[in-house]
Amino acid sequence: MILNTGGRTDTVQYYSEWLLNRFREGYVLSRNPLFPNLINRIELTPETIDVVVFCSKDYAPILDRLHEISDRFNCYYHYTITAYGTDIEPRVPSIEQSIETCKRLAAMVGKEKIAWRYDPVLLTDSYTIERHLETFDRMARELTPYVSRCIFSFVEMYKKLEVNMPELRPLTDEQKRTLAQGLGAIAKKHGLYLQTCATREDYEVFGIHRSGCMTTEIFSEALGIDFKRQTHKGNRLGCSCMESRGLGDYNSCPNGCRYCYANKDHAKALENYRLHDPKSPLLLGHVQETDTIKPSVQTSMLIKNEPTLF
């Protein structure tokens, strides 16, 4: 089973003590987003988790204790560092701070296990195509020696963005191709492997690879593990990744990123954040009498070498 620790909220940046507690105790409880009184129990052991995937915008809070997880599990790290400032990502560290933290992470785990996420790519009057390309060039020059690849995607125009980010300008196909051409040229200049994720368009002509961000090929190459033959079912429309399991809750990330798909609104996320107890097996609150706890089906997808007599 692939465990995605950051698909619903940034557990690394805001809930690192809780995350470390859960791995130390060997299990976590996760509420079903559609049926809140149904709780799934996920066993957190090397026998039940093939790969732990971290997705965060700030690894600084967990760096000193990351080894408590990485010493026992196969781990892969997605580090999101975008061109945006506090006007769009209010509580995300600056580009300079993020780059320095990424360098520290690479020194600890190795660049082959780190993917830099430059997404979502969006346009406003302030964040123009020219600004994206200029900022990406500066970031790629700094980050290329410390990451295995860069993954980008274009913003999904969810309905709630009309309220949360009214200044957002819809991307035309022509603008997407202009951005892709520019990003591809910059990546080639710096020797950076660049790929899309959950993007329907094909930009191979610009040297941009088309792939999922969590695939057997990526994990096998980075972690030295082998997977059974399988179909990548994806986790949403347009996704070509391996199926993964998330933990935590939506509407719980305090970052306040205005394009966020996991939060309905920032006020609700802050309200939920106050329900957090690092000692609880649930990210938010505690188990109630009306809750039903069911064990999750966890199947290993790894080819494991069996011991022989010779």
PDB file of N, CA and C in Angstrom, residues 56-92:
ATOM      1  N   SER A  56       4.626  18.264   1.096  1.00  0.00           N
ATOM      2  CA  SER A  56       4.617  19.404   2.017  1.00  0.00           C
ATOM      3  C   SER A  56       5.178  20.649   1.347  1.00  0.00           C
ATOM      4  N   LYS A  57       4.864  21.796   1.964  1.00  0.00           N
ATOM      5  CA  LYS A  57       5.428  23.069   1.537  1.00  0.00           C
ATOM      6  C   LYS A  57       6.456  23.580   2.535  1.00  0.00           C
ATOM      7  N   ASP A  58       6.704  22.791   3.585  1.00  0.00           N
ATOM      8  CA  ASP A  58       7.723  23.181   4.554  1.00  0.00           C
ATOM      9  C   ASP A  58       8.131  21.961   5.381  1.00  0.00           C
ATOM     10  N   TYR A  59       9.328  21.455   5.122  1.00  0.00           N
ATOM     11  CA  TYR A  59       9.821  20.288   5.847  1.00  0.00           C
ATOM     12  C   TYR A  59      10.594  20.663   7.112  1.00  0.00           C
ATOM     13  N   ALA A  60      10.791  21.950   7.351  1.00  0.00           N
ATOM     14  CA  ALA A  60      11.593  22.370   8.496  1.00  0.00           C
ATOM     15  C   ALA A  60      11.090  21.811   9.830  1.00  0.00           C
ATOM     16  N   PRO A  61       9.774  21.766  10.096  1.00  0.00           N
ATOM     17  CA  PRO A  61       9.312  21.298  11.402  1.00  0.00           C
ATOM     18  C   PRO A  61       9.640  19.839  11.717  1.00  0.00           C
ATOM     19  N   ILE A  62       9.904  19.006  10.696  1.00  0.00           N
ATOM     20  CA  ILE A  62      10.094  17.577  10.953  1.00  0.00           C
ATOM     21  C   ILE A  62      11.525  17.102  10.683  1.00  0.00           C
ATOM     22  N   LEU A  63      12.378  17.953  10.140  1.00  0.00           N
ATOM     23  CA  LEU A  63      13.695  17.517   9.694  1.00  0.00           C
ATOM     24  C   LEU A  63      14.505  16.830  10.796  1.00  0.00           C
ATOM     25  N   ASP A  64      14.511  17.396  11.988  1.00  0.00           N
ATOM     26  CA  ASP A  64      15.348  16.844  13.057  1.00  0.00           C
ATOM     27  C   ASP A  64      14.909  15.454  13.500  1.00  0.00           C
ATOM     28  N   ARG A  65      13.650  15.105  13.229  1.00  0.00           N
ATOM     29  CA  ARG A  65      13.145  13.809  13.677  1.00  0.00           C
ATOM     30  C   ARG A  65      12.648  12.936  12.522  1.00  0.00           C
ATOM     31  N   LEU A  66      12.891  13.362  11.319  1.00  0.00           N
ATOM     32  CA  LEU A  66      12.418  12.615  10.150  1.00  0.00           C
ATOM     33  C   LEU A  66      12.958  11.189  10.129  1.00  0.00           C
ATOM     34  N   HIS A  67      14.154  10.995  10.658  1.00  0.00           N
ATOM     35  CA  HIS A  67      14.772   9.663  10.662  1.00  0.00           C
ATOM     36  C   HIS A  67      13.940   8.632  11.414  1.00  0.00           C
ATOM     37  N   GLU A  68      13.075   9.087  12.342  1.00  0.00           N
ATOM     38  CA  GLU A  68      12.234   8.159  13.084  1.00  0.00           C
ATOM     39  C   GLU A  68      11.300   7.389  12.149  1.00  0.00           C
ATOM     40  N   ILE A  69      10.979   7.987  11.017  1.00  0.00           N
ATOM     41  CA  ILE A  69      10.148   7.325  10.010  1.00  0.00           C
ATOM     42  C   ILE A  69      11.016   6.756   8.888  1.00  0.00           C
ATOM     43  N   SER A  70      11.940   7.561   8.393  1.00  0.00           N
ATOM     44  CA  SER A  70      12.723   7.153   7.219  1.00  0.00           C
ATOM     45  C   SER A  70      13.677   5.997   7.510  1.00  0.00           C
ATOM     46  N   ASP A  71      14.062   5.796   8.761  1.00  0.00           N
ATOM     47  CA  ASP A  71      14.923   4.659   9.098  1.00  0.00           C
ATOM     48  C   ASP A  71      14.187   3.324   8.971  1.00  0.00           C
ATOM     49  N   ARG A  72      12.859   3.354   9.008  1.00  0.00           N
ATOM     50  CA  ARG A  72      12.080   2.117   9.019  1.00  0.00           C
ATOM     51  C   ARG A  72      11.290   1.882   7.744  1.00  0.00           C
ATOM     52  N   PHE A  73      10.995   2.950   6.999  1.00  0.00           N
ATOM     53  CA  PHE A  73      10.103   2.844   5.846  1.00  0.00           C
ATOM     54  C   PHE A  73      10.779   3.337   4.566  1.00  0.00           C
ATOM     55  N   ASN A  74      10.295   2.825   3.432  1.00  0.00           N
ATOM     56  CA  ASN A  74      10.639   3.416   2.142  1.00  0.00           C
ATOM     57  C   ASN A  74       9.926   4.754   2.042  1.00  0.00           C
ATOM     58  N   CYS A  75      10.667   5.827   1.862  1.00  0.00           N
ATOM     59  CA  CYS A  75      10.064   7.159   1.863  1.00  0.00           C
ATOM     60  C   CYS A  75      10.416   7.937   0.595  1.00  0.00           C
ATOM     61  N   TYR A  76       9.443   8.691   0.104  1.00  0.00           N
ATOM     62  CA  TYR A  76       9.639   9.553  -1.051  1.00  0.00           C
ATOM     63  C   TYR A  76       9.035  10.913  -0.709  1.00  0.00           C
ATOM     64  N   TYR A  77       9.663  11.994  -1.218  1.00  0.00           N
ATOM     65  CA  TYR A  77       9.325  13.333  -0.749  1.00  0.00           C
ATOM     66  C   TYR A  77       8.948  14.257  -1.906  1.00  0.00           C
ATOM     67  N   HIS A  78       7.757  14.807  -1.844  1.00  0.00           N
ATOM     68  CA  HIS A  78       7.335  15.860  -2.759  1.00  0.00           C
ATOM     69  C   HIS A  78       7.457  17.192  -2.013  1.00  0.00           C
ATOM     70  N   TYR A  79       8.190  18.110  -2.600  1.00  0.00           N
ATOM     71  CA  TYR A  79       8.380  19.422  -1.964  1.00  0.00           C
ATOM     72  C   TYR A  79       7.790  20.478  -2.897  1.00  0.00           C
ATOM     73  N   THR A  80       6.702  21.111  -2.474  1.00  0.00           N
ATOM     74  CA  THR A  80       6.044  22.131  -3.289  1.00  0.00           C
ATOM     75  C   THR A  80       6.667  23.496  -3.019  1.00  0.00           C
ATOM     76  N   ILE A  81       7.289  24.053  -4.048  1.00  0.00           N
ATOM     77  CA  ILE A  81       7.852  25.409  -3.968  1.00  0.00           C
ATOM     78  C   ILE A  81       7.411  26.142  -5.222  1.00  0.00           C
ATOM     79  N   THR A  82       6.582  27.143  -5.053  1.00  0.00           N
ATOM     80  CA  THR A  82       5.995  27.852  -6.186  1.00  0.00           C
ATOM     81  C   THR A  82       6.553  29.265  -6.304  1.00  0.00           C
ATOM     82  N   ALA A  83       6.021  29.999  -7.268  1.00  0.00           N
ATOM     83  CA  ALA A  83       6.451  31.379  -7.507  1.00  0.00           C
ATOM     84  C   ALA A  83       5.681  32.385  -6.660  1.00  0.00           C
ATOM     85  N   TYR A  84       4.726  31.911  -5.862  1.00  0.00           N
ATOM     86  CA  TYR A  84       3.782  32.822  -5.230  1.00  0.00           C
ATOM     87  C   TYR A  84       4.270  33.350  -3.883  1.00  0.00           C
ATOM     88  N   GLY A  85       3.768  34.525  -3.561  1.00  0.00           N
ATOM     89  CA  GLY A  85       4.066  35.153  -2.280  1.00  0.00           C
ATOM     90  C   GLY A  85       2.915  34.993  -1.314  1.00  0.00           C
ATOM     91  N   THR A  86       2.953  35.758  -0.225  1.00  0.00           N
ATOM     92  CA  THR A  86       1.936  35.642   0.816  1.00  0.00           C
ATOM     93  C   THR A  86       0.568  36.147   0.359  1.00  0.00           C
ATOM     94  N   ASP A  87       0.494  36.824  -0.778  1.00  0.00           N
ATOM     95  CA  ASP A  87      -0.804  37.247  -1.299  1.00  0.00           C
ATOM     96  C   ASP A  87      -1.633  36.050  -1.763  1.00  0.00           C
ATOM     97  N   ILE A  88      -0.955  34.949  -2.100  1.00  0.00           N
ATOM     98  CA  ILE A  88      -1.651  33.748  -2.548  1.00  0.00           C
ATOM     99  C   ILE A  88      -1.424  32.582  -1.587  1.00  0.00           C
ATOM    100  N   GLU A  89      -0.240  32.505  -0.990  1.00  0.00           N
ATOM    101  CA  GLU A  89       0.089  31.461  -0.014  1.00  0.00           C
ATOM    102  C   GLU A  89       0.484  32.129   1.306  1.00  0.00           C
ATOM    103  N   PRO A  90      -0.500  32.552   2.111  1.00  0.00           N
ATOM    104  CA  PRO A  90      -0.246  33.409   3.271  1.00  0.00           C
ATOM    105  C   PRO A  90       0.745  32.874   4.299  1.00  0.00           C
ATOM    106  N   ARG A  91       0.776  31.558   4.537  1.00  0.00           N
ATOM    107  CA  ARG A  91       1.601  31.029   5.619  1.00  0.00           C
ATOM    108  C   ARG A  91       2.681  30.060   5.139  1.00  0.00           C
ATOM    109  N   VAL A  92       3.022  30.179   3.871  1.00  0.00           N
ATOM    110  CA  VAL A  92       4.077  29.348   3.302  1.00  0.00           C
ATOM    111  C   VAL A  92       5.392  30.124   3.380  1.00  0.00           C
TER     112      VAL A  92
END
